[in-house]
PDB file of C-alpha atoms and ligand atoms in Angstrom:
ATOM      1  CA  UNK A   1     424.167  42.088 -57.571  1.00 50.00           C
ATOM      2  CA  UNK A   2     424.350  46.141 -58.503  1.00 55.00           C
ATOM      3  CA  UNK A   3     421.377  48.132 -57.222  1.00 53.00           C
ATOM      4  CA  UNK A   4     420.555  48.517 -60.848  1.00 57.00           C
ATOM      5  CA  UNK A   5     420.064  44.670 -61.385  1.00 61.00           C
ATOM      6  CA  UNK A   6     418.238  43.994 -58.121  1.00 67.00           C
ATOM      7  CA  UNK A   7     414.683  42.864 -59.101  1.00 71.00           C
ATOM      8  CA  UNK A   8     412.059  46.064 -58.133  1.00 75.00           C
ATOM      9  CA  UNK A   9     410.942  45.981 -54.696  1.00 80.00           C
ATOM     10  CA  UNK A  10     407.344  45.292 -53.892  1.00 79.00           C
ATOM     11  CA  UNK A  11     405.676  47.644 -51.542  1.00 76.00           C
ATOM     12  CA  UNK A  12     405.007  45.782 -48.048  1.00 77.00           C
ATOM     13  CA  UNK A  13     401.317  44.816 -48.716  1.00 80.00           C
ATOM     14  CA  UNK A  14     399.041  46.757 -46.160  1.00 88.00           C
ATOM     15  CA  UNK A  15     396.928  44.283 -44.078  1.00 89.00           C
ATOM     16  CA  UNK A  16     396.340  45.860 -41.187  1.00 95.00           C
ATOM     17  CA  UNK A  17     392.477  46.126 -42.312  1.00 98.00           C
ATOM     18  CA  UNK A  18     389.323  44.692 -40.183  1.00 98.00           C
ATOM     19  CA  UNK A  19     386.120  44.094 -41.650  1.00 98.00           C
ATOM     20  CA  UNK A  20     382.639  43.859 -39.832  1.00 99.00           C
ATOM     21  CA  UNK A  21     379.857  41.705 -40.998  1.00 99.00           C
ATOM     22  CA  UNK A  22     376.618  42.015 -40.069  1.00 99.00           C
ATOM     23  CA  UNK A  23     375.114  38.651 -39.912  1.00 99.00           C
ATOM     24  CA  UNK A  24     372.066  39.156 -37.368  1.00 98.00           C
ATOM     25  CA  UNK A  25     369.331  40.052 -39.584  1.00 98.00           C
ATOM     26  CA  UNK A  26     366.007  37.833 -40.121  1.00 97.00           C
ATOM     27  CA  UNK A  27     365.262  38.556 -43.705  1.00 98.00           C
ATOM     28  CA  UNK A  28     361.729  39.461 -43.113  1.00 98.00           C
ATOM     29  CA  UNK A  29     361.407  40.566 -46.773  1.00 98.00           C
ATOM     30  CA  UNK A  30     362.617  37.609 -48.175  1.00 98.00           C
ATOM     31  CA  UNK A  31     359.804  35.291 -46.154  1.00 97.00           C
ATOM     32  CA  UNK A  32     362.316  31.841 -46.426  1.00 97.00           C
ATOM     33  CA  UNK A  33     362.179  28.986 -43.460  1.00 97.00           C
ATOM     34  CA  UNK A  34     365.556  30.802 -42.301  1.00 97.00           C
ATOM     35  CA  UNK A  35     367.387  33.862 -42.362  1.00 98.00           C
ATOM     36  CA  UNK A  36     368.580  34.823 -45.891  1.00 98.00           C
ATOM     37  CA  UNK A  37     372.593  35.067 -45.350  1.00 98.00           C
ATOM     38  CA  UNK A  38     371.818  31.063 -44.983  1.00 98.00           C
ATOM     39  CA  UNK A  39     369.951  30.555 -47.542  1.00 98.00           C
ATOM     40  CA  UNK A  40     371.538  28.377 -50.398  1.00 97.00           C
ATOM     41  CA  UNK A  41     373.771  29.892 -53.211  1.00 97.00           C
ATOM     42  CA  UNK A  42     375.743  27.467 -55.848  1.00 95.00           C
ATOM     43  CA  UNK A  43     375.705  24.720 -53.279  1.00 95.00           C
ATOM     44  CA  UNK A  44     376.895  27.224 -50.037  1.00 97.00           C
ATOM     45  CA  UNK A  45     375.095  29.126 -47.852  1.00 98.00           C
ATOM     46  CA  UNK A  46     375.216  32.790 -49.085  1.00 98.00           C
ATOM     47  CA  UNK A  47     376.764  33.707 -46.518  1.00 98.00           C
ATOM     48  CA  UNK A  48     379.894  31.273 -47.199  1.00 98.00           C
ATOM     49  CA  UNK A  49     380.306  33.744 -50.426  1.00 98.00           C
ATOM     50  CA  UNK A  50     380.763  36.914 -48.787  1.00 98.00           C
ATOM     51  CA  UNK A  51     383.262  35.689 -46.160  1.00 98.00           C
ATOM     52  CA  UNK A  52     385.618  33.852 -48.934  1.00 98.00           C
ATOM     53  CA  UNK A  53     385.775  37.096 -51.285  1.00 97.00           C
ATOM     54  CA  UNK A  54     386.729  39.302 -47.816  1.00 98.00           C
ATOM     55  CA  UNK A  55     389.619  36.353 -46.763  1.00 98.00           C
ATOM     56  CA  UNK A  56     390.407  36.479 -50.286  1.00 97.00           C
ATOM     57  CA  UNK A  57     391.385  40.106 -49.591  1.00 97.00           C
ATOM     58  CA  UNK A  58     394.975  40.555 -48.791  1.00 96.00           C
ATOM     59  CA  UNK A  59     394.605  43.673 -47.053  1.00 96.00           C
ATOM     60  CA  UNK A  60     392.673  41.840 -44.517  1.00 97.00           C
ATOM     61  CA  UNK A  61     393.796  41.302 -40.732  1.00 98.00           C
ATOM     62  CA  UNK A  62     390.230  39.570 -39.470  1.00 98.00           C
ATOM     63  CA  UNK A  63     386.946  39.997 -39.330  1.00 98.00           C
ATOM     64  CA  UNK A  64     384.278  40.205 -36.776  1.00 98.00           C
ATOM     65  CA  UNK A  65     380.918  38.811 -37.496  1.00 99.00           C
ATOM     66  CA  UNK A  66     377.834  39.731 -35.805  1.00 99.00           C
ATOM     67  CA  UNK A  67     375.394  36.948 -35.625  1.00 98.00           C
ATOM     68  CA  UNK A  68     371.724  36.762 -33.682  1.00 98.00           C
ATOM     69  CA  UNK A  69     371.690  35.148 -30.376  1.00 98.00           C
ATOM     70  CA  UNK A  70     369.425  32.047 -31.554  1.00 97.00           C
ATOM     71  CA  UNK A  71     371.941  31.478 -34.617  1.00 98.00           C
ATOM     72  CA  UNK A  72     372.471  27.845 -34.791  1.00 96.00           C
ATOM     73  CA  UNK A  73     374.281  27.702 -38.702  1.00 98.00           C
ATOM     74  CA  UNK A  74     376.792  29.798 -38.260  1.00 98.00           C
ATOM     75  CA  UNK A  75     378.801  27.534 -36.283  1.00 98.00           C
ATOM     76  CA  UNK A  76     378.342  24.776 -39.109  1.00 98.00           C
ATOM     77  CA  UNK A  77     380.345  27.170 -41.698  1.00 98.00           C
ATOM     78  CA  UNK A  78     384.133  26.163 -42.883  1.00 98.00           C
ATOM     79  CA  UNK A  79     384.714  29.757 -42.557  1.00 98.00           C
ATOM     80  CA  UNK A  80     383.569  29.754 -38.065  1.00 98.00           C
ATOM     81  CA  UNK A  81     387.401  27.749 -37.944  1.00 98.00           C
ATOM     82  CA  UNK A  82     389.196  30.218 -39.182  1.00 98.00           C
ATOM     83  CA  UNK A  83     391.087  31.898 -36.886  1.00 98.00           C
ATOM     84  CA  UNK A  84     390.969  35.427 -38.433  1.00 98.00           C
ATOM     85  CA  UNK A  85     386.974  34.733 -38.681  1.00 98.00           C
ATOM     86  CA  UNK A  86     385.777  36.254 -34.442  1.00 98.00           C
ATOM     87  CA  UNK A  87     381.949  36.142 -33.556  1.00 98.00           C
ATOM     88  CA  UNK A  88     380.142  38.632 -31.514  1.00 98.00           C
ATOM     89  CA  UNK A  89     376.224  38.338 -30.990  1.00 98.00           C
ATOM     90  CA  UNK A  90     374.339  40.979 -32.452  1.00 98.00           C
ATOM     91  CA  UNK A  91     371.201  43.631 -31.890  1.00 97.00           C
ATOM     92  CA  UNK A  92     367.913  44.318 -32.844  1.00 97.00           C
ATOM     93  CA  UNK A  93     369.108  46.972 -35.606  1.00 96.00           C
ATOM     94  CA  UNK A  94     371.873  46.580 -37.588  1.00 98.00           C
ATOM     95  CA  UNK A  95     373.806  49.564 -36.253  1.00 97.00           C
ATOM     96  CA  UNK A  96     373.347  47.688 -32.975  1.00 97.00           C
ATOM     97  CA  UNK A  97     374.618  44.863 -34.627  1.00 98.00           C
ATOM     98  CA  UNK A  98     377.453  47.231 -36.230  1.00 98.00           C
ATOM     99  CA  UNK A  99     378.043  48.494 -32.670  1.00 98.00           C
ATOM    100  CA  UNK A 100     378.485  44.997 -30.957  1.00 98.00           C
ATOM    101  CA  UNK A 101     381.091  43.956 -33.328  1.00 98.00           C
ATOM    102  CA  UNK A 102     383.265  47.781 -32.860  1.00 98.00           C
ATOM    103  CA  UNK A 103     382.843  47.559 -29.083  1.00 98.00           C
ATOM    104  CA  UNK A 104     384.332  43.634 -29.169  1.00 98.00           C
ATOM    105  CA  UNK A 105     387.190  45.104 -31.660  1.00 98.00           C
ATOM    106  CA  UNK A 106     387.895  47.906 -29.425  1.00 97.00           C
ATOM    107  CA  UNK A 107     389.452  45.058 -26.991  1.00 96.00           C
ATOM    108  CA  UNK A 108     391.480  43.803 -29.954  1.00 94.00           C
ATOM    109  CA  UNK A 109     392.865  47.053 -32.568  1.00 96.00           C
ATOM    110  CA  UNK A 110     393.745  50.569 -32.244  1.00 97.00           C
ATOM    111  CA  UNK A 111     391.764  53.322 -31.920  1.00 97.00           C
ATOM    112  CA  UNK A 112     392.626  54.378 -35.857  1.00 97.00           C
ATOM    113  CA  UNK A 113     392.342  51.317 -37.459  1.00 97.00           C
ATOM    114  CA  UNK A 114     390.193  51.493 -40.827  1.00 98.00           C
ATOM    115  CA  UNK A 115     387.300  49.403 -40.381  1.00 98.00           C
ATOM    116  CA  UNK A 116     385.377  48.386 -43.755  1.00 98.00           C
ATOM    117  CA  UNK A 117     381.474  47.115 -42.342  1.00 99.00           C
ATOM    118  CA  UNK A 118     380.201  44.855 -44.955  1.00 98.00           C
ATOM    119  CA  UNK A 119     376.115  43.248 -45.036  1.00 98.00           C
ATOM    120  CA  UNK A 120     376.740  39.629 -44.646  1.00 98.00           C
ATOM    121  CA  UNK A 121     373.466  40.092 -47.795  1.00 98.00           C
ATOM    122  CA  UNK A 122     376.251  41.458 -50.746  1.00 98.00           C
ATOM    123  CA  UNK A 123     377.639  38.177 -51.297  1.00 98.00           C
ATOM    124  CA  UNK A 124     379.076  38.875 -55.186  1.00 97.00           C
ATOM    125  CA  UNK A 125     381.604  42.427 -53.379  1.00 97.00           C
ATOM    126  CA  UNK A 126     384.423  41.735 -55.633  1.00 95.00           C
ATOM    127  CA  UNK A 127     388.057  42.508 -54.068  1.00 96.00           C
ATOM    128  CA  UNK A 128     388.657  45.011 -56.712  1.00 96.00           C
ATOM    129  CA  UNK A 129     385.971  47.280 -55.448  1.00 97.00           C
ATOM    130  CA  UNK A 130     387.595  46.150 -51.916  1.00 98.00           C
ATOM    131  CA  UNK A 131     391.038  47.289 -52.653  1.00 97.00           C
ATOM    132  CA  UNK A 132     389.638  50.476 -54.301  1.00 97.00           C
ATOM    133  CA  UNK A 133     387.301  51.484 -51.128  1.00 98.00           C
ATOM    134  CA  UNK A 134     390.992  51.131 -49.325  1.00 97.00           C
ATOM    135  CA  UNK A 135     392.646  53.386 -51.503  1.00 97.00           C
ATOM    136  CA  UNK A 136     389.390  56.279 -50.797  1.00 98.00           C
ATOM    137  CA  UNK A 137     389.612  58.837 -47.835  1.00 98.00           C
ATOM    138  CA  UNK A 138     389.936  58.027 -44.495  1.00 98.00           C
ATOM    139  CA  UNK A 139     385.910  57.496 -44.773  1.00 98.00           C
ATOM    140  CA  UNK A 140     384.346  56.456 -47.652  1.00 98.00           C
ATOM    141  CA  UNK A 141     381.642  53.759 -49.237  1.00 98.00           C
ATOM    142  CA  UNK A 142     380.723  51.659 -51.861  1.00 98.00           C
ATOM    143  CA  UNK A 143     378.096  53.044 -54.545  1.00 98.00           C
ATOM    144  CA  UNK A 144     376.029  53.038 -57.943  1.00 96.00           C
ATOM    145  CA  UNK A 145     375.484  56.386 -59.974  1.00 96.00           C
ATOM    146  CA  UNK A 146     371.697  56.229 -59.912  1.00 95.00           C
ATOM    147  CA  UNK A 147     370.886  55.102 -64.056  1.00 94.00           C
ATOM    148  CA  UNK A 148     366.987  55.416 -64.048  1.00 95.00           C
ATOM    149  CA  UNK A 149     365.422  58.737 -63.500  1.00 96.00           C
ATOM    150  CA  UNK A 150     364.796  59.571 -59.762  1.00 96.00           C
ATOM    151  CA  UNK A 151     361.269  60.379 -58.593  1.00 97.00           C
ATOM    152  CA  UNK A 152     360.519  62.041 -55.448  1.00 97.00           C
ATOM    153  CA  UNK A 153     356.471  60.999 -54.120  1.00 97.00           C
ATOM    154  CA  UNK A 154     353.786  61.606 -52.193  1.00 97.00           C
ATOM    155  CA  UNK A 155     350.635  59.576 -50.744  1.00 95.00           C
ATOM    156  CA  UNK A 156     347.492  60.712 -52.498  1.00 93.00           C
ATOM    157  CA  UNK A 157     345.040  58.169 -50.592  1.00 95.00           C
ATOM    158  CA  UNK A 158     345.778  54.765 -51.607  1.00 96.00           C
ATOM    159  CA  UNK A 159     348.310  56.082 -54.704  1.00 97.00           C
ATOM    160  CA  UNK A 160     351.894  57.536 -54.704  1.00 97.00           C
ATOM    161  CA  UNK A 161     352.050  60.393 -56.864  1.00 97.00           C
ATOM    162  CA  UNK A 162     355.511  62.403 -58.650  1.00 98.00           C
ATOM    163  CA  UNK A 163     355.936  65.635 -57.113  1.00 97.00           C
ATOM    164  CA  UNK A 164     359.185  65.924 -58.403  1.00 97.00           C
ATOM    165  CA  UNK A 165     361.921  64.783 -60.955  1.00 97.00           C
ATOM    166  CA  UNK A 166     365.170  64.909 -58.780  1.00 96.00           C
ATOM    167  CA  UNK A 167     368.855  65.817 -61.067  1.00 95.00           C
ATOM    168  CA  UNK A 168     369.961  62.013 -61.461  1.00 94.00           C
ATOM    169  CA  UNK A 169     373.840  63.050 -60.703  1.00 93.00           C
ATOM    170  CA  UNK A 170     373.413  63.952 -57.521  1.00 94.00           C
ATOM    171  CA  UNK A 171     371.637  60.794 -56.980  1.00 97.00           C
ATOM    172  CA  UNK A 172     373.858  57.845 -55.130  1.00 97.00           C
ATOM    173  CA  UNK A 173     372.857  54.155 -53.971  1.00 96.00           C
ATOM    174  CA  UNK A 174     374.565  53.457 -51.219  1.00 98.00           C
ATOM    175  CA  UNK A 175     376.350  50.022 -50.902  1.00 98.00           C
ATOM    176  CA  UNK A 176     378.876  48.407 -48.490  1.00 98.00           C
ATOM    177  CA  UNK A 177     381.459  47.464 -47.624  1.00 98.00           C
ATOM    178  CA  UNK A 178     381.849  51.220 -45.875  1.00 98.00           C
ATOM    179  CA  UNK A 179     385.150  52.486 -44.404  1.00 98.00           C
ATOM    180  CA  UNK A 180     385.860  54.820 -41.350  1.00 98.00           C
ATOM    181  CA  UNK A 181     388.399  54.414 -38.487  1.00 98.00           C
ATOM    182  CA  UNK A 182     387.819  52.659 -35.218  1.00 98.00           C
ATOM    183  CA  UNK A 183     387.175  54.908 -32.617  1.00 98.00           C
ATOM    184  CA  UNK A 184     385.467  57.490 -34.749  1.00 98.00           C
ATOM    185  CA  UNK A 185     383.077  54.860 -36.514  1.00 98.00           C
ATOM    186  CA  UNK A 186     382.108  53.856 -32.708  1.00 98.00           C
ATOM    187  CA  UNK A 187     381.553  57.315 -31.438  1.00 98.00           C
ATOM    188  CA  UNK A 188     379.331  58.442 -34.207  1.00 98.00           C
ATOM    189  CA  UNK A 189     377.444  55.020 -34.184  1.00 98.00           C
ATOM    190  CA  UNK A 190     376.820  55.522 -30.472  1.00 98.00           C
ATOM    191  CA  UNK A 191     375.937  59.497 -30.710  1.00 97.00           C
ATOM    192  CA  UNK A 192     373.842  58.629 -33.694  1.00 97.00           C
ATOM    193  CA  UNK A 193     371.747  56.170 -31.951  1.00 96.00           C
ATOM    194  CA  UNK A 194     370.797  58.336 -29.402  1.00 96.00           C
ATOM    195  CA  UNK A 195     369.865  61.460 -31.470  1.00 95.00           C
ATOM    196  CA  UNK A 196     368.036  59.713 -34.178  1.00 93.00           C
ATOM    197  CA  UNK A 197     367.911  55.610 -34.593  1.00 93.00           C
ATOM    198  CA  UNK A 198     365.742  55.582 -37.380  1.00 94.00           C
ATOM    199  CA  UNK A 199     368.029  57.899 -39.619  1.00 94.00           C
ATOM    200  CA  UNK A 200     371.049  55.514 -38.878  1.00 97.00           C
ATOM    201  CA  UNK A 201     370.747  52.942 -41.977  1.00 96.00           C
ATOM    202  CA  UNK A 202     374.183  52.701 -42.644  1.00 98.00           C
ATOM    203  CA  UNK A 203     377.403  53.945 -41.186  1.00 98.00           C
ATOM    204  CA  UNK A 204     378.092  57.274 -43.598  1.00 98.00           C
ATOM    205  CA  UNK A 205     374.796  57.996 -41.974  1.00 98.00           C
ATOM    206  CA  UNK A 206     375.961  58.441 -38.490  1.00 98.00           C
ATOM    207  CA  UNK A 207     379.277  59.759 -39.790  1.00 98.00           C
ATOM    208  CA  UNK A 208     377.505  62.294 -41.789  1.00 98.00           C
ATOM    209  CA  UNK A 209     375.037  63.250 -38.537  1.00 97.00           C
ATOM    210  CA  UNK A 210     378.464  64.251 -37.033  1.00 97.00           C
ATOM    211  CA  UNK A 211     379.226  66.469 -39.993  1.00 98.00           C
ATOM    212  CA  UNK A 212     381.695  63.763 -41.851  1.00 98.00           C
ATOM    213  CA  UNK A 213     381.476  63.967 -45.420  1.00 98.00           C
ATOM    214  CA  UNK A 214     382.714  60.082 -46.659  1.00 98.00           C
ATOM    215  CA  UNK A 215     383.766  59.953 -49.889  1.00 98.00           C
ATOM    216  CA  UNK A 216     381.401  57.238 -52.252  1.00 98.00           C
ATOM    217  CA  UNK A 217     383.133  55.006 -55.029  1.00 98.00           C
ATOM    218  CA  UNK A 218     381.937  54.028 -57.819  1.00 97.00           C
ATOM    219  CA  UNK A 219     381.123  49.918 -57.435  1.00 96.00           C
ATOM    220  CA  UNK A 220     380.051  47.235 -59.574  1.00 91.00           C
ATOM    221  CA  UNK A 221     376.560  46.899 -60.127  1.00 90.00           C
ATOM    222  CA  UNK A 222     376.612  42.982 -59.034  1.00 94.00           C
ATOM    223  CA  UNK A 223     377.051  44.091 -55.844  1.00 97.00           C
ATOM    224  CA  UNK A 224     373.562  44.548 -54.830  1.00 97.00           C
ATOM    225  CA  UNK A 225     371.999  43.818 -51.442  1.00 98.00           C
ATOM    226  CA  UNK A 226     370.279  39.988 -51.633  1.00 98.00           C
ATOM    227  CA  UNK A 227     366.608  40.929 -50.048  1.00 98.00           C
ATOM    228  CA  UNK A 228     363.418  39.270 -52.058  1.00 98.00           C
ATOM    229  CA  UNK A 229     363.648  36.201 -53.889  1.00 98.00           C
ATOM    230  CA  UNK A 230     364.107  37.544 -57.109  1.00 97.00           C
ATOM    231  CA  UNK A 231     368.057  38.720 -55.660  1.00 98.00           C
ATOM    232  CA  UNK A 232     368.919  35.112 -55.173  1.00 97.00           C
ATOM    233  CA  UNK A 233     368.168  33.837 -58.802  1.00 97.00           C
ATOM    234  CA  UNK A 234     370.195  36.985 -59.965  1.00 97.00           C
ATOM    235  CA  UNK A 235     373.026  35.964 -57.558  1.00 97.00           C
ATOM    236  CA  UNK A 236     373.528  32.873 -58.332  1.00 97.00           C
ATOM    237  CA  UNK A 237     373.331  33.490 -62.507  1.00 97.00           C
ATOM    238  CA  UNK A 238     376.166  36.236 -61.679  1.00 96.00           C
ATOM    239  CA  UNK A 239     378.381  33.779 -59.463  1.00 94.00           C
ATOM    240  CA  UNK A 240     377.805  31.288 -61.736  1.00 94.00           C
ATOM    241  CA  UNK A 241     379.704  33.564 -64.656  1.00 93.00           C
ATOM    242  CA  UNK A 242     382.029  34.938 -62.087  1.00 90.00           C
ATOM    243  CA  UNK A 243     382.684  30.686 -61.889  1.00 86.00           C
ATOM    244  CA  UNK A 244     383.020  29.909 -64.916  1.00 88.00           C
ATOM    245  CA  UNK A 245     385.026  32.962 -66.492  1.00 86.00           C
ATOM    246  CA  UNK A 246     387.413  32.661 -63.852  1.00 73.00           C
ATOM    247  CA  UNK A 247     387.346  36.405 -63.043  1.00 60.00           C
ATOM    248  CA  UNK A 248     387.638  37.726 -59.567  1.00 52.00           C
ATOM    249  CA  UNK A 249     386.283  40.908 -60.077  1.00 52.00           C
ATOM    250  CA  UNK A 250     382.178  42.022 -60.695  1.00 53.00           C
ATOM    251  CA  UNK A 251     380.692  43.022 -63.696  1.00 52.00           C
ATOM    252  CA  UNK A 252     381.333  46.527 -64.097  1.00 49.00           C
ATOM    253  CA  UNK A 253     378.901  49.228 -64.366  1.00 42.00           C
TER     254      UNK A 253
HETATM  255  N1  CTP B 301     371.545  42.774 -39.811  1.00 67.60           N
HETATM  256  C1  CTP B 301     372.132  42.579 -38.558  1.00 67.60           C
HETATM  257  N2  CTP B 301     371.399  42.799 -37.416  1.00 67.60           N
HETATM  258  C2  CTP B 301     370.129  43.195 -37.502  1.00 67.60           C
HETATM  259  C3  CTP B 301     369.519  43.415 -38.770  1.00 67.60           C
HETATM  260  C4  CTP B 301     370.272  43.214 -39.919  1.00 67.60           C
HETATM  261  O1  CTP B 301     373.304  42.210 -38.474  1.00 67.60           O
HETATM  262  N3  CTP B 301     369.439  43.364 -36.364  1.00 67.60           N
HETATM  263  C5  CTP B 301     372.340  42.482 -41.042  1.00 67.60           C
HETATM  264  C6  CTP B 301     371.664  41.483 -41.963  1.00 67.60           C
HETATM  265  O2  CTP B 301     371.925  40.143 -41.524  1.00 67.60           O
HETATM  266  C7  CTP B 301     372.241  41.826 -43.306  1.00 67.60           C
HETATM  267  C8  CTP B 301     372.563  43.317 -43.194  1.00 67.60           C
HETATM  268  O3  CTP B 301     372.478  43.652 -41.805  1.00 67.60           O
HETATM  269  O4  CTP B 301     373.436  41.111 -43.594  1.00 67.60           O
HETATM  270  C9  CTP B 301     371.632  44.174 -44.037  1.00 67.60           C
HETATM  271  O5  CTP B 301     370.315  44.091 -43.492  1.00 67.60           O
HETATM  272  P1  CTP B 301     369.019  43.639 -44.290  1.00 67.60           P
HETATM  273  O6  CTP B 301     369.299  43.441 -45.723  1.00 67.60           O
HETATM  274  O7  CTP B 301     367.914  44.571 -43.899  1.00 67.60           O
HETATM  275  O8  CTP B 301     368.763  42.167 -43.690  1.00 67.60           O
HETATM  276  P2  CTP B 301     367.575  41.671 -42.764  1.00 67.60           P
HETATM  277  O9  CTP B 301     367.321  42.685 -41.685  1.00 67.60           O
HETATM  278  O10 CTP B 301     367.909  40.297 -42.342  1.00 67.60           O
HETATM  279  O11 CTP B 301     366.361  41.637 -43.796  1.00 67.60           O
HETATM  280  P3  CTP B 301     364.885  42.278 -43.591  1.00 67.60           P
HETATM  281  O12 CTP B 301     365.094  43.753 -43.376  1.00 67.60           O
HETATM  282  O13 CTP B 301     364.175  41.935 -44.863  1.00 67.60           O
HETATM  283  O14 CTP B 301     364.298  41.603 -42.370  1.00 67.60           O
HETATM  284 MG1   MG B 302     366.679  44.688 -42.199  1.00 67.60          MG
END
């Protein structure tokens, strides 16, 4: 065969990525018998969702989950056997939950390897969005371009009040999954803590309390954060298309 007949060569697929999924949470807001991320969805526990579209990922090398001490359902899951699927047990806060599962992979990667932390909550993350957080900076996130017009507020007695109409395109909601490497994820996470817990929400929050700038990319507007009851009747009516059209990918903004 001449090099000019040869079929083109595929570039070596990249799968040397690990994603973290916090799984600890109680779901206070959503007041159900058990923790939301268990909670039924199409037949599986929502939960079951998330995991399949991140193994569905080919970028993937494993994943570490971090699940609450008392967690009795995660064990039941298809997903618990597979071997690329590791446990850790979780913290009060997420970032302590965040934190268990970098210190456990800090035993098992590289100091550089590009994590991607992903709520166990976002069960409709399509791979697209996935494989486009990958391609972003070093550090980077998942998010919607605010569409309503942003208020800021103020407590007047029992009332909140507008004292302010904020430029809508600066405005960003952030979502996961969110990418930084390893070591630098964990430092940040752990300096972070200490400084200020309550200002750590996500993990371009700690980055950005060390002076990162991560990059945010555009995502599909399906995946929102399941958190009242209302989110799961919208979930399920969007995996339910996502079913029956066949399409891997979310519906776009
Ligand atoms: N999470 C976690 N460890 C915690 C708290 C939250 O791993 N100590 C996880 C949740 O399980 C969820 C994600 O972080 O997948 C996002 O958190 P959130 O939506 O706030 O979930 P909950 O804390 O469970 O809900 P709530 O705040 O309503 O109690
Ligand atoms: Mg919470």
């Amino acid at each position: 065969m001449t090099a000019a007949s040869k079929p083109a060569q595929q570039p070596p697929v990249d799968n040397s990525y690990w994603v973290i999924v916090p799984a600890a949470g109680s779901g206070k807001r959503m007041g159900a018998d058990k923790p939301k991320q268990y909670l039924p969805l199409l037949g599986q526990p929502l939960i079951a969702h998330t995991l399949q579209n991140i193994l569905s990922w080919p970028g993937l090398a494993g994943i570490v989950v971090a699940i609450a001490a008392n967690d009795r359902d995660f064990a039941t899951l298809v997903e618990a056997a597979n071997p690329r699927v590791h446990t850790v047990t979780g913290g009060a806060e997420r970032a302590d939950s965040v934190l268990a599962a970098l210190d456990y992979l800090s035993t098992q990667a590289a100091p550089e390897t590009s994590v991607l932390v992903h709520d166990a909550a976002r069960p409709l993350v399509s791979v697209d969005d996935i494989r486009a957080l990958a391609a972003a900076d070093p550090m980077a996130l998942l998010a919607q371009p605010a569409s309503d017009t942003v208020k800021r507020a103020a407590q007047s007695g029992d009332k909140s009040c507008v004292t302010e109409t904020l430029p809508r395109e600066q405005i960003w909601l952030a979502q996961t999954p969110q990418k930084a490497p390893l070591e630098t994820l964990r430092q940040c996470l752990q300096q972070g803590l200490k400084a200020n817990p309550t200002a750590i929400t996500d993990e371009a929050s700690a980055l950005e309390l060390a002076g990162f700038k991560p990059q945010l990319v555009p995502a599909c507007r399906s995946n929102f954060k399941v958190t009242h009851p209302a989110d799961l009747v919208l979930a399920e009516a969007l995996l339910q298309h996502r079913q029956q059209s066949g399409a891997q990918s979310g519906i776009q903004q």
